Short mmCIF file of C-alpha atoms in Angstrom, two decimals:
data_model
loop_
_atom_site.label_atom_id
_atom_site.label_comp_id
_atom_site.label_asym_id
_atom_site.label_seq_id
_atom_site.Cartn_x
_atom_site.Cartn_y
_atom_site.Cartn_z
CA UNK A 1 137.73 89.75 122.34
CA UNK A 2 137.17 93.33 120.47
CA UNK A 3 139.18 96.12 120.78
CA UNK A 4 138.63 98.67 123.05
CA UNK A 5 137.19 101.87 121.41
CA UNK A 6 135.15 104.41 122.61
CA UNK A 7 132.32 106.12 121.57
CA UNK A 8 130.74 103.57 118.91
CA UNK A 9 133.84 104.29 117.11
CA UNK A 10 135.03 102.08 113.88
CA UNK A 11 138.04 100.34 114.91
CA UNK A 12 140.87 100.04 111.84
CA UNK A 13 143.59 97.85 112.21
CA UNK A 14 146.81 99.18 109.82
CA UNK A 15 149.25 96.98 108.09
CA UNK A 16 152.07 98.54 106.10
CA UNK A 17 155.73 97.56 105.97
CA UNK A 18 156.44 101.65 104.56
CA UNK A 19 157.12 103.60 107.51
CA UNK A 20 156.25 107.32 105.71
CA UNK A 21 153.40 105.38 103.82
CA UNK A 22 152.03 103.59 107.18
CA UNK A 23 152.81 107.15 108.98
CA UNK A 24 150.53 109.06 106.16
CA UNK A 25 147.56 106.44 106.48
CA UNK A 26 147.64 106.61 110.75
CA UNK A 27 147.42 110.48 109.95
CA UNK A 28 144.56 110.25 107.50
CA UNK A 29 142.75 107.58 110.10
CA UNK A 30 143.23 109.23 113.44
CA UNK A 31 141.89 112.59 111.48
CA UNK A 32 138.57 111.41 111.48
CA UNK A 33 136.60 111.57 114.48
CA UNK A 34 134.09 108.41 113.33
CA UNK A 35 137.72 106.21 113.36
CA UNK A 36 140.03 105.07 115.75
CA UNK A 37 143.00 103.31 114.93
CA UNK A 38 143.60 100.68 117.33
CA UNK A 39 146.53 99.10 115.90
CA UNK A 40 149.57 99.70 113.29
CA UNK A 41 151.93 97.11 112.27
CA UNK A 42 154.82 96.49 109.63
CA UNK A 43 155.06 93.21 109.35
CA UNK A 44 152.76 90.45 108.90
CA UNK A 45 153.52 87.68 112.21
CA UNK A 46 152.63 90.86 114.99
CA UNK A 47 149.44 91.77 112.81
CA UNK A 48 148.84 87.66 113.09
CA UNK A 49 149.04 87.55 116.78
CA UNK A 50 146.76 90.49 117.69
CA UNK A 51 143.79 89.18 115.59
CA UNK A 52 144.30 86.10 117.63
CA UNK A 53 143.60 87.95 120.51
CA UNK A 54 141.74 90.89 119.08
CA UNK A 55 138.95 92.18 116.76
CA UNK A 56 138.11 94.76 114.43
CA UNK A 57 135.83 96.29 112.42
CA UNK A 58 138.45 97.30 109.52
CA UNK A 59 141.60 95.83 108.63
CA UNK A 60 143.02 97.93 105.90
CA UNK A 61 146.58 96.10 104.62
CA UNK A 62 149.42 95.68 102.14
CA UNK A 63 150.39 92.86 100.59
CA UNK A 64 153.96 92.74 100.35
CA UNK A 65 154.92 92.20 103.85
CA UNK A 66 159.09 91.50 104.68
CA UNK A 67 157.68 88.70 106.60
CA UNK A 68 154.99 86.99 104.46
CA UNK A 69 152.13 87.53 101.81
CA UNK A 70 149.31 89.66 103.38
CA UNK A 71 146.79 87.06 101.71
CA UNK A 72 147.57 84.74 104.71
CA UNK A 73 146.30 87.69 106.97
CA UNK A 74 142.82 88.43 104.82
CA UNK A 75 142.00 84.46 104.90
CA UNK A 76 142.40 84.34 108.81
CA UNK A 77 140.60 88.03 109.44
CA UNK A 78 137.64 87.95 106.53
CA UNK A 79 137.22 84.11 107.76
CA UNK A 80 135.79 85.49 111.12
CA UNK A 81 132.07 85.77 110.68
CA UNK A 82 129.48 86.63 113.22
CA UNK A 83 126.39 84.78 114.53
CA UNK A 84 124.40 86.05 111.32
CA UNK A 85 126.89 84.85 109.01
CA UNK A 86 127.89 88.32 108.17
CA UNK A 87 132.27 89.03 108.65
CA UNK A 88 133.34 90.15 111.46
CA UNK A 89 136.00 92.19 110.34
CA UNK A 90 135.94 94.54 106.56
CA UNK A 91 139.33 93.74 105.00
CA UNK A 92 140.57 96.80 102.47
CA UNK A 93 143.47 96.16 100.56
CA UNK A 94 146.18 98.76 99.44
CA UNK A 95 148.76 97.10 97.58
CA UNK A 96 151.57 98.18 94.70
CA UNK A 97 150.21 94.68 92.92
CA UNK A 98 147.44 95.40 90.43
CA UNK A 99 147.18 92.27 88.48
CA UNK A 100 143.71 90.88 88.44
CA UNK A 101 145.24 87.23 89.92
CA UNK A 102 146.16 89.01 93.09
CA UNK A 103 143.60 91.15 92.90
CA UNK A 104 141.01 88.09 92.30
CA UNK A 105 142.93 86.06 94.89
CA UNK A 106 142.37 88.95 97.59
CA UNK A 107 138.70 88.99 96.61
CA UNK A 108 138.02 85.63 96.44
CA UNK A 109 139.88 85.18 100.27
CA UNK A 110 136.81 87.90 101.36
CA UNK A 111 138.73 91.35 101.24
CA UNK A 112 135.35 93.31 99.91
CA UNK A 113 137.85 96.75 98.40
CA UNK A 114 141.80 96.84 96.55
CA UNK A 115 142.94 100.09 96.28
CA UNK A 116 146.40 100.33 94.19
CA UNK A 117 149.33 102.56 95.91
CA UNK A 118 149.88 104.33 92.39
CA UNK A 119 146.06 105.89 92.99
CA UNK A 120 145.38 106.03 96.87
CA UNK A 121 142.97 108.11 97.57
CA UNK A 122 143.64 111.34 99.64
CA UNK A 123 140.95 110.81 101.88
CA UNK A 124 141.41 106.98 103.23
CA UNK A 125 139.41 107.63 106.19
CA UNK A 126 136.28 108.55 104.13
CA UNK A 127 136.70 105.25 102.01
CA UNK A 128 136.61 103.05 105.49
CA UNK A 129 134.08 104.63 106.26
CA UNK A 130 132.02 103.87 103.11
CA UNK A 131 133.60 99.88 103.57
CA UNK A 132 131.47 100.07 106.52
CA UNK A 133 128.80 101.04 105.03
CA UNK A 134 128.84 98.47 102.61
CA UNK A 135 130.91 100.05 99.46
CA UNK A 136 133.17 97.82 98.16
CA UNK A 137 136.02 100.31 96.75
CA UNK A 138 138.08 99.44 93.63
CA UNK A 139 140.86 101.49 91.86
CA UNK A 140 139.37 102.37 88.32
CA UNK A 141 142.80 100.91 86.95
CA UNK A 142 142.10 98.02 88.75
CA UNK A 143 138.32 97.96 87.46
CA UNK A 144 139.40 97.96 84.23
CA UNK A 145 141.14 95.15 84.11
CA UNK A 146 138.92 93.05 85.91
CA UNK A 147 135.98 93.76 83.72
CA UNK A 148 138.33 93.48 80.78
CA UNK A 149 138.97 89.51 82.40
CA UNK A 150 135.09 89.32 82.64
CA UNK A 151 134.45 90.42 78.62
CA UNK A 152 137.19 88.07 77.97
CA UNK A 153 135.97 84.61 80.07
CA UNK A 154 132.44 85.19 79.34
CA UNK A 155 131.76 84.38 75.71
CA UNK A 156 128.21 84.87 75.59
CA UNK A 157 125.27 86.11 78.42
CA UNK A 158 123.53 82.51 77.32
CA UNK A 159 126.64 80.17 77.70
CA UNK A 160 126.66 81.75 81.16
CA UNK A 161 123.23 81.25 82.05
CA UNK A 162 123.21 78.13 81.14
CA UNK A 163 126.04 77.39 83.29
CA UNK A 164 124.16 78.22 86.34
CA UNK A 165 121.20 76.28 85.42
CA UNK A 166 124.02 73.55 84.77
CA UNK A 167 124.80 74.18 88.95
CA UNK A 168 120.85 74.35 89.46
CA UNK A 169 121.35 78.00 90.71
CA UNK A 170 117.94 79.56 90.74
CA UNK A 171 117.51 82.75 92.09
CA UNK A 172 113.71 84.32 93.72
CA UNK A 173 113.20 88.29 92.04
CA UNK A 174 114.13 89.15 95.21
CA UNK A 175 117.45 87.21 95.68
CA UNK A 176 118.31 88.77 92.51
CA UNK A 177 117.10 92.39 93.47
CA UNK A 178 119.13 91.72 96.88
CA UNK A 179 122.19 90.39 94.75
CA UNK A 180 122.11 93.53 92.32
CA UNK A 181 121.66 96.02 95.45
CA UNK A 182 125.15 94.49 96.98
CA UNK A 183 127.10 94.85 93.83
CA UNK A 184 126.20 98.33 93.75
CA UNK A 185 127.51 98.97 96.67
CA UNK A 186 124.79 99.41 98.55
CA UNK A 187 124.61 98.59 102.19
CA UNK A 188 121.98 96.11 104.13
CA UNK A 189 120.25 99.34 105.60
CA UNK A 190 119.93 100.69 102.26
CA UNK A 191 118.53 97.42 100.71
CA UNK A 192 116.07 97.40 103.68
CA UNK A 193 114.77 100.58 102.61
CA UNK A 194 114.75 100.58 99.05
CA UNK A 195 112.71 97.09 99.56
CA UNK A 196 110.53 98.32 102.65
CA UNK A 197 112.07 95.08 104.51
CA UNK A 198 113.88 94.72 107.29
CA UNK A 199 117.19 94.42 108.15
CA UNK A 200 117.14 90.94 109.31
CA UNK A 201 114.94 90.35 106.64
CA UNK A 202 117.83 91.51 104.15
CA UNK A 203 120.39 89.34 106.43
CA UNK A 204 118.78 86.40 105.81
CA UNK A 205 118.34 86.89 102.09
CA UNK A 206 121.88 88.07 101.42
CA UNK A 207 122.77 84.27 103.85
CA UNK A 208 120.41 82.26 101.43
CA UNK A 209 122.45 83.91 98.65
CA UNK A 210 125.95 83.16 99.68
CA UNK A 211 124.50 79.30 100.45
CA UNK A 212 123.67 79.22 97.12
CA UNK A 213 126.58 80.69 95.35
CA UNK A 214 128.72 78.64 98.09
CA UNK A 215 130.63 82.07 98.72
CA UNK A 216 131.08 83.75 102.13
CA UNK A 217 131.87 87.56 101.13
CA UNK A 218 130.28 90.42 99.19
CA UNK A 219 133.18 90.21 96.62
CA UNK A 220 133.07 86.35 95.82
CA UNK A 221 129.28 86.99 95.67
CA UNK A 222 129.58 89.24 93.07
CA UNK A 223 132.50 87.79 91.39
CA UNK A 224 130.64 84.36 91.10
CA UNK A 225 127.37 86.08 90.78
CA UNK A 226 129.01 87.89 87.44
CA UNK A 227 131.10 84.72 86.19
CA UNK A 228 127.41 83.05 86.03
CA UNK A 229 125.56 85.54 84.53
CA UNK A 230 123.36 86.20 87.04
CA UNK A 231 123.96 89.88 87.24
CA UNK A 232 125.07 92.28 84.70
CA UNK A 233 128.57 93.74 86.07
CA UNK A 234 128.17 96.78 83.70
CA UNK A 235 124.61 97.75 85.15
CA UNK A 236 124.64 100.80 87.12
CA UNK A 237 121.23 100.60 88.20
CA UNK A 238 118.67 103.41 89.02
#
């Protein structure tokens, strides 16, 4: 069952154990008319037992919870997908941990943005806003490090490629296009107008994809997509 929210409204689910932190973030969401916040926990169990009963379209949570690991909550929430394969639920993280395991752990579980504490952005609601859109935010510092990681597991663009062909992963032009679009950034109404497709043209492309990469997010897609060569991470396209 969704919650209720009116108006076409994005509905954010909060999880943050810091009362003045969890405080700021309800401010920053309930400023924004296109948002409405329709819950706020600090702990992990309560957050647990409303998505049994509940949906979203954004859960935005930390990770150090005084009851648990908020990994355990992204696996259950980003595990939800809809009828077209797509998540039901955009999972942003906002965490004091920055190191690429948890990071890559988070990612890899289907959050699709990690935001460190040390550089929150002043305007949160404007970055849910772009998750639903289909941005996939990362802190530069935590950017860094993760495309240090890549430089450093990848020795070669060839050794990588011929991994893939190794997993027989062979991608159409337009797979690839698709694949390149989504770690830009962009969203599946963008792709379907760049490529003069439709949407559920670009739905079932972006499916095919994740079948073939045998991921089931935006992040792992790119992740994997990047790990294999298959896309250049450092690309910023046109």
């Amino acid at each position: 069952m969704s919650a209720s929210v009116d108006h076409g409204r994005v509905a954010v689910v909060l999880v943050e154990d810091d009362p003045g932190t969890r405080a700021w973030l309800e401010s920053g969401i309930n400023s924004a008319q296109e948002l409405e916040l329709v819950a706020s926990f600090g702990a992990l169990k309560p957050a647990l037992a409303w998505f049994a009963r509940h949906e979203a379209d954004v859960l935005l949570t930390d990770l150090g919870l005084p009851d648990g690991h908020g990994l355990r909550l992204i696996k259950e929430v980003a595990g939800r997908s809809r009828p077209d394969g797509q998540p039901r639920t955009d999972v942003l993280v906002m965490s004091v941990f920055g190191d690429e395991e948890t990071v890559l752990q988070c990612i890899e579980a289907g959050a699709v943005g990690y935001i460190h504490k040390d550089a929150s952005p002043e305007n949160i609601a404007k970055v849910i806003l772009d998750v639903r859109r289909g941005a996939s935010p990362i802190s530069p510092m935590i950017a860094r490090g993760l495309l240090a990681r890549f430089r450093t597991r990848a020795a070669s663009a060839a050794s990588q490629a011929a991994l893939a062909r190794e997993l027989q992963i062979d991608l159409t032009p337009a797979e690839s296009d698709v694949l390149s679009m989504i770690a830009r950034g962009h969203s599946y109404a963008e792709i379907s107008r760049e490529r003069g497709v439709s949407v559920n043209t670009v739905q079932s492309q972006i499916k095919v994809l994740y079948s073939k990469l045998a991921v089931h997010s935006r992040g792992e897609a790119v992740f994997a997509a990047t790990r294999l060569g298959l896309i250049d991470p450092f690309d910023p396209g046109p």
